[in-house]
Amino acid sequence: MTETGRRMISPSFVEEALDCLRRRGRPTAPLLAALGLPETIDAPISAESYGALWLAIAAEVDDEFFGMGGRPMRRGSFTLLCHCVLHAGTLERALHRALRFLDVVLEDPSGRLEVADGLAQIVLSDRDGPRSAFTYRMYWILLHGITCWLVGRRIPIRMVDFRCAEPQQGADYRLFFGAPVRFSQPVSRLAFDAAVLKLPIARSEQALKQFLRGAPANILVRYRYDAGLAASVRNRLRQIPPAAWTDFDTLAAQMRMSPSTLRHRLQSEGQSYAAIKDEIRRDLAIEMLQTTARSVGEIAAQLGFSEPSAFHRAFRKWIAKSPAAFRRETAAEADKRGGRPPTKA
């Protein structure tokens, strides 16, 4: 997925945000016009435009959670949340503070941190029945966005479960998270590697001011790796076709360090060589399936897989869909908006 693609928000998410106004019997056209947006959103908009829309709706209804919590998340709550976690010391402490804060502010849904089998999971509980997929997505955006900023790197998501049934725009959810997404599950949860819980927080009050000036647009996109050894590894790999990637020992030699040192330093950032390669391959696979007419076999070869079946298994692990099914689903979504991407299987 290109950097531009990461910064675009699906029209379906725009419509779900606008439903906050519609539920209250308020018109949407004046607000959209004030933001320079058309009355009907039928194409993706930038994260900056969506962030401005989020702020405008929050101002209109005095709720930064679009009226989807047990109680309104009054304007200014996100800023207070950031101050609450700024000096937590480690990501694990920050998450516990953030979850307590959101429990007090929203009341429902309620979140808790569970750690098992190498995974950290944010598990949500609902007082009554399942909430909408959009509600859970909003919760993840708030929590994941601020935690990524606190540690200065994107925290790869390993799995997202929704308690609710799959919405019509399920493809948009899979694209947004870039991880296996399942619906109609016993609980809603978001999982990531437990190793990152020990990452230190080193953000200042001044850095927080700058972060808040860009919010919420800067939490709507997958946080960019702008520092650390993982960023260097990632940049190296992106300059080389996946089929030409070296093994770990060769990479370490190229970076002038021992394999054990490179492995330890990546682990200290909550990363691994295999995970970095997986993420880049996943992004490239999604982009090629959406924007090219290459066959699944051709894409598998270009990504360095020995055979198409290996690519099928990897893609199902990443997105919980087969490559062909994902291509059909995203093509159908694009067709509804008037665009017809290539659909060669």
Coordinates of N, CA and C in Angstrom, one line a residue, residues 77-292:
S77 N -11.7 15.5 25.9 CA -11.4 14.3 26.6 C -10.2 13.6 26.1
F78 N -10.0 13.7 24.7 CA -8.8 13.0 24.1 C -7.6 13.7 24.6
T79 N -7.6 15.0 24.7 CA -6.4 15.8 25.2 C -6.1 15.4 26.6
L80 N -7.1 15.2 27.5 CA -6.9 14.8 28.9 C -6.3 13.4 28.9
L81 N -6.8 12.5 28.0 CA -6.3 11.2 27.9 C -4.8 11.2 27.6
C82 N -4.4 12.0 26.7 CA -3.0 12.1 26.3 C -2.1 12.6 27.5
H83 N -2.6 13.5 28.3 CA -1.9 14.0 29.4 C -1.8 12.9 30.5
C84 N -2.9 12.1 30.6 CA -3.0 11.1 31.6 C -1.9 10.0 31.4
V85 N -1.6 9.7 30.1 CA -0.6 8.6 29.8 C 0.8 9.1 29.5
L86 N 1.0 10.4 29.4 CA 2.3 10.9 28.9 C 3.5 10.4 29.7
H87 N 3.3 10.4 31.0 CA 4.4 10.1 31.9 C 4.3 8.7 32.6
A88 N 3.6 7.8 31.9 CA 3.4 6.4 32.4 C 4.7 5.6 32.5
G89 N 5.7 5.9 31.8 CA 7.0 5.2 31.9 C 7.1 4.1 30.9
T90 N 6.2 3.2 30.8 CA 6.2 2.1 29.8 C 4.8 2.0 29.1
L91 N 4.8 1.4 28.0 CA 3.6 1.3 27.2 C 2.5 0.5 28.0
E92 N 3.0 -0.5 28.8 CA 2.0 -1.3 29.5 C 1.3 -0.4 30.5
R93 N 2.0 0.4 31.3 CA 1.4 1.3 32.3 C 0.5 2.3 31.5
A94 N 0.9 2.8 30.4 CA 0.1 3.7 29.6 C -1.2 3.1 29.2
L95 N -1.2 1.9 28.8 CA -2.4 1.2 28.3 C -3.4 1.0 29.5
H96 N -2.8 0.6 30.6 CA -3.7 0.5 31.8 C -4.4 1.8 32.2
R97 N -3.6 2.9 32.1 CA -4.2 4.2 32.4 C -5.2 4.6 31.4
A98 N -4.9 4.4 30.1 CA -5.8 4.7 29.1 C -7.1 4.0 29.2
L99 N -7.0 2.7 29.5 CA -8.2 1.9 29.6 C -9.1 2.3 30.7
R100 N -8.5 2.7 31.9 CA -9.2 3.2 33.0 C -9.9 4.5 32.7
F101 N -9.1 5.3 32.0 CA -9.7 6.7 31.6 C -10.9 6.5 30.7
L102 N -10.8 5.6 29.7 CA -11.9 5.4 28.8 C -13.1 4.8 29.4
D103 N -12.8 3.9 30.4 CA -13.9 3.3 31.2 C -14.7 4.4 31.9
V104 N -14.0 5.3 32.5 CA -14.7 6.4 33.3 C -15.4 7.3 32.3
V105 N -14.8 7.7 31.2 CA -15.4 8.6 30.3 C -16.6 8.0 29.5
L106 N -16.4 6.8 28.9 CA -17.4 6.2 28.1 C -18.4 5.3 28.8
E107 N -17.9 4.7 29.9 CA -18.6 3.7 30.7 C -18.9 2.4 29.9
D108 N -19.2 2.5 28.7 CA -19.5 1.3 27.9 C -19.2 1.7 26.4
P109 N -18.5 0.8 25.7 CA -17.8 -0.4 26.1 C -16.7 -0.2 27.1
S110 N -16.4 -1.3 27.8 CA -15.3 -1.3 28.8 C -14.2 -2.2 28.3
G111 N -12.9 -1.7 28.4 CA -11.8 -2.4 27.9 C -10.8 -2.9 29.0
R112 N -10.2 -4.0 28.7 CA -9.2 -4.6 29.6 C -8.0 -5.1 28.8
L113 N -6.8 -5.2 29.5 CA -5.6 -5.7 28.8 C -5.4 -7.1 29.3
E114 N -5.3 -8.1 28.4 CA -5.0 -9.4 28.7 C -3.7 -9.8 27.9
V115 N -2.8 -10.6 28.6 CA -1.6 -11.0 28.0 C -1.5 -12.5 28.1
A116 N -1.3 -13.2 27.0 CA -1.2 -14.7 27.0 C -0.6 -15.1 25.7
D117 N 0.3 -16.1 25.7 CA 0.8 -16.8 24.5 C 1.6 -15.8 23.6
G118 N 2.2 -14.8 24.3 CA 3.0 -13.9 23.5 C 2.2 -12.7 22.9
L119 N 0.9 -12.7 23.1 CA 0.1 -11.6 22.6 C -0.5 -10.8 23.7
A120 N -0.6 -9.5 23.4 CA -1.3 -8.5 24.3 C -2.6 -8.3 23.6
Q121 N -3.7 -8.4 24.3 CA -5.0 -8.2 23.7 C -5.8 -7.2 24.5
I122 N -6.4 -6.2 23.8 CA -7.3 -5.3 24.4 C -8.7 -5.9 24.1
V123 N -9.4 -6.3 25.2 CA -10.6 -7.0 25.1 C -11.7 -6.0 25.5
L124 N -12.8 -5.9 24.7 CA -13.9 -5.0 25.1 C -15.1 -5.8 25.5
S125 N -15.8 -5.3 26.5 CA -17.0 -5.8 27.0 C -18.1 -4.8 26.9
D126 N -19.3 -5.3 26.5 CA -20.5 -4.5 26.3 C -21.5 -4.9 27.4
R127 N -22.2 -3.8 27.9 CA -23.2 -4.1 28.9 C -24.4 -4.8 28.3
D128 N -24.8 -4.5 27.1 CA -25.9 -5.1 26.4 C -25.4 -6.0 25.2
G129 N -26.1 -5.8 24.1 CA -25.7 -6.6 22.9 C -24.5 -5.9 22.2
P130 N -24.1 -6.6 21.1 CA -23.0 -6.0 20.4 C -23.2 -4.6 19.8
R131 N -22.2 -3.8 19.8 CA -22.3 -2.5 19.2 C -21.9 -2.6 17.7
S132 N -21.9 -1.5 17.0 CA -21.6 -1.5 15.6 C -20.1 -1.7 15.4
A133 N -19.7 -2.2 14.3 CA -18.3 -2.3 13.9 C -17.6 -1.0 14.0
F134 N -18.3 0.1 13.6 CA -17.7 1.4 13.6 C -17.4 1.9 15.0
T135 N -18.2 1.5 16.0 CA -17.9 1.8 17.4 C -16.6 1.2 17.8
Y136 N -16.5 -0.1 17.6 CA -15.2 -0.8 18.0 C -14.0 -0.2 17.3
R137 N -14.2 0.1 16.0 CA -13.1 0.7 15.2 C -12.7 2.0 15.8
M138 N -13.7 2.9 16.2 CA -13.3 4.1 16.9 C -12.5 3.9 18.1
Y139 N -12.9 3.0 18.9 CA -12.2 2.7 20.2 C -10.7 2.3 19.8
W140 N -10.5 1.4 18.8 CA -9.2 1.0 18.5 C -8.4 2.2 17.9
I141 N -9.0 3.0 17.2 CA -8.3 4.2 16.6 C -7.7 5.1 17.7
L142 N -8.6 5.4 18.7 CA -8.1 6.2 19.8 C -7.0 5.6 20.6
L143 N -7.1 4.3 20.9 CA -6.2 3.6 21.8 C -4.9 3.3 21.0
H144 N -5.0 2.7 19.8 CA -3.8 2.4 19.0 C -3.1 3.6 18.6
G145 N -3.8 4.6 18.2 CA -3.1 5.9 17.7 C -2.3 6.5 18.8
I146 N -2.8 6.6 20.0 CA -2.0 7.3 21.0 C -0.8 6.4 21.5
T147 N -1.0 5.1 21.5 CA 0.1 4.3 22.0 C 1.2 4.2 21.0
C148 N 0.9 4.2 19.7 CA 1.9 4.2 18.7 C 2.8 5.5 18.8
W149 N 2.1 6.6 19.0 CA 2.8 7.9 19.2 C 3.7 7.9 20.4
L150 N 3.2 7.3 21.5 CA 3.9 7.3 22.8 C 5.3 6.6 22.6
V151 N 5.3 5.5 21.9 CA 6.6 4.8 21.7 C 7.3 5.1 20.4
G152 N 6.8 6.0 19.6 CA 7.5 6.5 18.5 C 7.6 5.6 17.3
R153 N 6.7 4.6 17.2 CA 6.7 3.6 16.1 C 5.3 3.0 16.0
R154 N 5.1 2.5 14.8 CA 3.8 1.8 14.6 C 3.8 0.4 15.3
I155 N 2.8 0.1 16.0 CA 2.7 -1.2 16.7 C 1.9 -2.1 15.8
P156 N 2.5 -3.1 15.2 CA 1.8 -4.0 14.2 C 0.7 -4.7 14.9
I157 N -0.5 -4.7 14.3 CA -1.7 -5.4 14.8 C -1.7 -6.8 14.2
R158 N -1.9 -7.7 15.1 CA -1.8 -9.1 14.7 C -3.2 -9.7 14.4
M159 N -4.3 -9.2 15.0 CA -5.6 -9.7 14.8 C -6.6 -8.7 15.4
V160 N -7.8 -8.7 14.7 CA -8.9 -7.8 15.2 C -10.2 -8.7 15.1
D161 N -10.8 -8.8 16.2 CA -12.1 -9.5 16.3 C -13.2 -8.5 16.6
F162 N -14.4 -8.7 16.0 CA -15.5 -7.9 16.2 C -16.7 -8.8 16.8
R163 N -17.3 -8.4 17.8 CA -18.4 -9.1 18.3 C -19.6 -9.0 17.4
C164 N -19.8 -8.0 16.7 CA -20.9 -7.7 15.8 C -20.8 -8.5 14.5
A165 N -21.9 -8.6 13.8 CA -21.9 -9.2 12.5 C -21.1 -8.4 11.5
E166 N -20.6 -9.0 10.4 CA -19.8 -8.2 9.4 C -20.7 -7.2 8.7
P167 N -20.3 -6.0 8.7 CA -21.1 -4.9 8.0 C -21.0 -5.1 6.5
Q168 N -21.8 -4.4 5.7 CA -21.7 -4.5 4.3 C -20.3 -4.1 3.7
Q169 N -19.7 -3.1 4.4 CA -18.4 -2.6 4.0 C -17.3 -3.4 4.7
G170 N -17.4 -4.7 4.9 CA -16.4 -5.4 5.6 C -15.0 -5.3 5.0
A171 N -14.9 -5.1 3.6 CA -13.6 -5.0 3.0 C -12.9 -3.7 3.4
D172 N -13.6 -2.7 3.7 CA -13.0 -1.5 4.2 C -12.3 -1.7 5.6
Y173 N -12.9 -2.5 6.4 CA -12.3 -2.8 7.7 C -11.1 -3.6 7.6
R174 N -11.1 -4.5 6.7 CA -9.8 -5.3 6.5 C -8.7 -4.5 5.9
L175 N -9.0 -3.6 5.0 CA -8.0 -2.7 4.5 C -7.5 -1.7 5.5
F176 N -8.4 -1.2 6.4 CA -8.0 -0.2 7.3 C -7.0 -0.8 8.4
F177 N -7.3 -2.0 8.8 CA -6.4 -2.6 9.9 C -5.2 -3.3 9.3
G178 N -5.3 -3.8 8.1 CA -4.2 -4.5 7.5 C -3.8 -5.7 8.3
A179 N -4.8 -6.4 8.8 CA -4.5 -7.6 9.7 C -5.7 -8.5 9.6
P180 N -5.6 -9.8 10.0 CA -6.8 -10.6 10.0 C -8.0 -10.0 10.8
V181 N -9.1 -9.9 10.2 CA -10.3 -9.3 10.8 C -11.4 -10.3 10.8
R182 N -12.0 -10.6 11.9 CA -13.1 -11.6 12.0 C -14.3 -10.9 12.7
F183 N -15.5 -11.3 12.2 CA -16.7 -10.7 12.7 C -17.5 -11.9 13.4
S184 N -18.5 -11.5 14.1 CA -19.4 -12.4 14.9 C -18.6 -13.3 15.8
Q185 N -17.7 -12.7 16.5 CA -16.8 -13.4 17.5 C -17.4 -13.2 18.9
P186 N -17.0 -14.1 19.9 CA -17.5 -14.0 21.2 C -17.3 -12.6 21.9
V187 N -16.1 -12.0 21.6 CA -15.8 -10.7 22.1 C -15.1 -9.9 21.1
S188 N -15.1 -8.6 21.3 CA -14.3 -7.7 20.4 C -12.9 -7.5 21.0
R189 N -11.9 -7.7 20.2 CA -10.5 -7.6 20.7 C -9.5 -7.2 19.6
L190 N -8.5 -6.5 20.0 CA -7.4 -6.2 19.1 C -6.1 -6.7 19.8
A191 N -5.3 -7.4 19.0 CA -4.1 -8.1 19.5 C -2.8 -7.6 18.8
F192 N -1.8 -7.6 19.6 CA -0.4 -7.2 19.1 C 0.6 -8.0 20.0
D193 N 1.9 -7.9 19.5 CA 2.9 -8.7 20.2 C 3.1 -8.1 21.6
A194 N 3.1 -9.0 22.6 CA 3.2 -8.6 24.0 C 4.6 -7.9 24.3
A195 N 5.6 -8.2 23.5 CA 6.9 -7.6 23.7 C 6.9 -6.1 23.7
V196 N 6.0 -5.5 23.0 CA 6.0 -4.0 22.9 C 5.6 -3.4 24.2
L197 N 4.9 -4.2 25.1 CA 4.4 -3.6 26.4 C 5.6 -3.0 27.2
K198 N 6.8 -3.5 27.0 CA 7.9 -3.1 27.8 C 8.6 -1.8 27.2
L199 N 8.2 -1.4 26.0 CA 8.8 -0.3 25.4 C 8.7 1.0 26.3
P200 N 9.7 1.8 26.4 CA 9.7 3.0 27.2 C 9.0 4.1 26.5
I201 N 8.4 5.0 27.3 CA 7.8 6.2 26.8 C 8.8 7.4 27.0
A202 N 9.1 8.1 25.9 CA 10.0 9.2 26.1 C 9.5 10.4 25.3
R203 N 8.3 10.9 25.7 CA 7.7 12.0 25.0 C 7.6 13.2 26.0
S204 N 7.8 14.4 25.5 CA 7.8 15.6 26.4 C 6.4 16.3 26.2
E205 N 6.2 17.3 27.1 CA 5.0 18.1 27.1 C 5.0 18.9 25.7
Q206 N 6.1 19.3 25.3 CA 6.2 20.1 24.0 C 5.9 19.1 22.9
A207 N 6.3 17.9 22.9 CA 6.0 17.0 21.8 C 4.5 16.6 21.8
L208 N 3.9 16.6 23.0 CA 2.5 16.4 23.1 C 1.7 17.5 22.5
K209 N 2.1 18.7 22.7 CA 1.5 19.9 22.1 C 1.5 19.8 20.6
Q210 N 2.6 19.4 20.0 CA 2.7 19.2 18.6 C 1.8 18.1 18.1
F211 N 1.8 17.0 18.8 CA 1.0 15.8 18.5 C -0.5 16.2 18.5
L212 N -0.9 16.9 19.5 CA -2.4 17.3 19.6 C -2.8 18.3 18.5
R213 N -1.8 19.1 18.0 CA -2.1 20.0 16.9 C -2.5 19.2 15.6
G214 N -1.9 18.0 15.5 CA -2.2 17.2 14.3 C -3.4 16.2 14.5
A215 N -3.9 16.1 15.7 CA -4.9 15.2 16.0 C -6.3 15.7 15.5
P216 N -7.2 14.9 15.1 CA -7.1 13.4 15.1 C -6.6 12.8 13.8
A217 N -6.2 13.7 12.8 CA -5.8 13.2 11.5 C -4.6 12.2 11.7
N218 N -3.7 12.5 12.6 CA -2.5 11.7 12.8 C -2.7 10.4 13.5
I219 N -3.9 10.1 14.0 CA -4.2 8.8 14.5 C -5.1 8.0 13.6
L220 N -5.4 8.6 12.4 CA -6.3 7.9 11.5 C -5.5 7.0 10.5
V221 N -4.2 7.2 10.5 CA -3.4 6.4 9.5 C -2.4 5.6 10.3
R222 N -1.9 4.5 9.7 CA -1.0 3.7 10.4 C 0.3 4.5 10.6
Y223 N 0.7 4.6 11.9 CA 1.8 5.4 12.3 C 3.1 5.1 11.5
R224 N 3.7 6.1 11.0 CA 4.9 5.9 10.2 C 6.1 5.6 11.2
Y225 N 7.0 4.6 10.7 CA 8.2 4.4 11.4 C 9.2 5.5 11.0
D226 N 9.5 6.3 12.0 CA 10.4 7.4 11.6 C 11.7 7.4 12.4
A227 N 11.9 6.3 13.1 CA 13.2 6.2 13.9 C 13.4 4.7 14.2
G228 N 14.6 4.4 14.7 CA 14.9 3.1 15.2 C 15.5 2.2 14.1
L229 N 16.0 1.1 14.6 CA 16.7 0.1 13.7 C 15.7 -0.5 12.7
A230 N 14.5 -0.8 13.2 CA 13.5 -1.4 12.3 C 13.2 -0.6 11.1
A231 N 13.2 0.8 11.3 CA 13.0 1.7 10.2 C 14.1 1.5 9.1
S232 N 15.4 1.3 9.6 CA 16.5 1.1 8.7 C 16.3 -0.2 7.9
V233 N 15.9 -1.2 8.6 CA 15.7 -2.5 7.9 C 14.6 -2.4 6.9
R234 N 13.5 -1.8 7.3 CA 12.4 -1.6 6.4 C 12.8 -0.8 5.2
N235 N 13.5 0.2 5.3 CA 13.9 1.0 4.2 C 14.8 0.2 3.2
R236 N 15.7 -0.6 3.8 CA 16.5 -1.4 2.9 C 15.7 -2.4 2.1
L237 N 14.7 -3.0 2.7 CA 13.9 -4.0 2.1 C 13.1 -3.4 1.0
R238 N 12.6 -2.2 1.2 CA 11.7 -1.6 0.2 C 12.4 -1.2 -1.0
Q239 N 13.7 -1.1 -1.0 CA 14.5 -0.8 -2.2 C 14.9 -2.0 -3.0
I240 N 14.5 -3.2 -2.5 CA 14.9 -4.4 -3.2 C 13.6 -5.2 -3.5
P241 N 13.5 -5.9 -4.6 CA 12.4 -6.8 -4.9 C 12.4 -7.9 -3.8
P242 N 11.2 -8.2 -3.3 CA 11.1 -9.3 -2.3 C 11.8 -10.6 -2.6
A243 N 11.8 -10.9 -3.9 CA 12.5 -12.2 -4.3 C 14.0 -12.1 -4.1
A244 N 14.5 -10.9 -4.0 CA 16.0 -10.7 -3.8 C 16.4 -10.4 -2.4
W245 N 15.5 -10.5 -1.4 CA 15.8 -10.2 -0.1 C 16.8 -11.3 0.4
T246 N 17.8 -10.8 1.3 CA 18.8 -11.7 1.8 C 18.3 -12.4 3.1
D247 N 19.1 -13.4 3.5 CA 18.8 -14.0 4.8 C 19.2 -13.1 5.9
F248 N 18.9 -13.5 7.1 CA 19.1 -12.6 8.3 C 20.6 -12.4 8.5
D249 N 21.4 -13.5 8.4 CA 22.8 -13.3 8.7 C 23.5 -12.4 7.7
T250 N 23.1 -12.5 6.4 CA 23.6 -11.6 5.4 C 23.2 -10.2 5.7
L251 N 22.0 -10.0 6.1 CA 21.5 -8.6 6.4 C 22.3 -8.0 7.5
A252 N 22.6 -8.8 8.6 CA 23.3 -8.3 9.7 C 24.7 -7.9 9.3
A253 N 25.4 -8.7 8.4 CA 26.7 -8.4 7.9 C 26.7 -7.1 7.1
Q254 N 25.6 -6.9 6.3 CA 25.5 -5.7 5.5 C 25.3 -4.5 6.4
M255 N 24.7 -4.7 7.6 CA 24.5 -3.6 8.5 C 25.6 -3.5 9.6
R256 N 26.7 -4.2 9.3 CA 27.9 -4.2 10.1 C 27.6 -4.5 11.6
M257 N 26.9 -5.5 11.9 CA 26.7 -6.0 13.2 C 26.5 -7.5 13.2
S258 N 26.6 -8.1 14.4 CA 26.4 -9.6 14.5 C 24.9 -9.9 14.4
P259 N 24.6 -11.1 14.0 CA 23.2 -11.5 13.9 C 22.5 -11.4 15.3
S260 N 23.2 -11.8 16.4 CA 22.6 -11.7 17.7 C 22.4 -10.3 18.1
T261 N 23.3 -9.3 17.8 CA 23.0 -7.9 18.1 C 21.9 -7.4 17.3
L262 N 21.8 -7.7 16.0 CA 20.6 -7.2 15.2 C 19.3 -7.7 15.8
R263 N 19.3 -9.0 16.1 CA 18.1 -9.7 16.6 C 17.7 -9.0 17.9
H264 N 18.6 -8.8 18.8 CA 18.3 -8.2 20.1 C 17.8 -6.8 20.0
R265 N 18.4 -6.0 19.1 CA 18.0 -4.6 18.9 C 16.6 -4.5 18.3
L266 N 16.3 -5.4 17.4 CA 15.0 -5.5 16.8 C 13.9 -5.9 17.8
Q267 N 14.3 -6.9 18.6 CA 13.4 -7.3 19.7 C 13.1 -6.2 20.7
S268 N 14.1 -5.4 21.0 CA 13.9 -4.3 21.9 C 12.9 -3.2 21.4
E269 N 12.7 -3.2 20.0 CA 11.8 -2.3 19.4 C 10.4 -3.1 19.2
G270 N 10.3 -4.3 19.7 CA 9.1 -5.1 19.4 C 9.0 -5.6 18.0
Q271 N 10.1 -5.8 17.3 CA 10.1 -6.2 15.9 C 10.9 -7.4 15.7
S272 N 10.8 -8.0 14.5 CA 11.6 -9.1 14.1 C 11.8 -9.0 12.6
Y273 N 12.8 -9.6 12.1 CA 13.0 -9.6 10.6 C 11.9 -10.3 9.9
A274 N 11.4 -11.4 10.4 CA 10.3 -12.1 9.7 C 9.0 -11.2 9.7
A275 N 8.7 -10.5 10.8 CA 7.5 -9.6 10.9 C 7.6 -8.5 9.9
I276 N 8.8 -7.9 9.8 CA 9.0 -6.7 8.9 C 8.8 -7.2 7.5
K277 N 9.4 -8.3 7.1 CA 9.2 -8.9 5.8 C 7.7 -9.2 5.5
D278 N 7.0 -9.7 6.5 CA 5.6 -10.0 6.3 C 4.8 -8.8 6.1
E279 N 5.1 -7.7 6.8 CA 4.3 -6.5 6.7 C 4.5 -5.9 5.3
I280 N 5.8 -5.8 4.8 CA 6.0 -5.3 3.5 C 5.3 -6.1 2.4
R281 N 5.5 -7.4 2.5 CA 4.8 -8.3 1.5 C 3.3 -8.1 1.6
R282 N 2.7 -8.0 2.8 CA 1.3 -7.8 2.9 C 0.9 -6.5 2.2
D283 N 1.6 -5.4 2.4 CA 1.2 -4.1 1.8 C 1.3 -4.2 0.3
L284 N 2.4 -4.8 -0.2 CA 2.6 -4.9 -1.6 C 1.5 -5.8 -2.2
A285 N 1.1 -6.9 -1.5 CA 0.1 -7.8 -2.0 C -1.3 -7.0 -2.1
I286 N -1.6 -6.3 -1.1 CA -2.9 -5.6 -1.1 C -2.9 -4.6 -2.3
E287 N -1.8 -3.8 -2.4 CA -1.7 -2.8 -3.5 C -1.8 -3.5 -4.9
M288 N -1.1 -4.6 -5.1 CA -1.2 -5.2 -6.4 C -2.6 -5.8 -6.7
L289 N -3.2 -6.4 -5.7 CA -4.5 -7.0 -5.9 C -5.5 -5.9 -6.2
Q290 N -5.4 -4.7 -5.6 CA -6.3 -3.6 -5.9 C -6.1 -2.9 -7.2
T291 N -4.8 -2.7 -7.6 CA -4.5 -1.8 -8.6 C -3.9 -2.4 -9.9
T292 N -3.7 -3.7 -9.9 CA -3.2 -4.3 -11.1 C -4.0 -5.5 -11.6

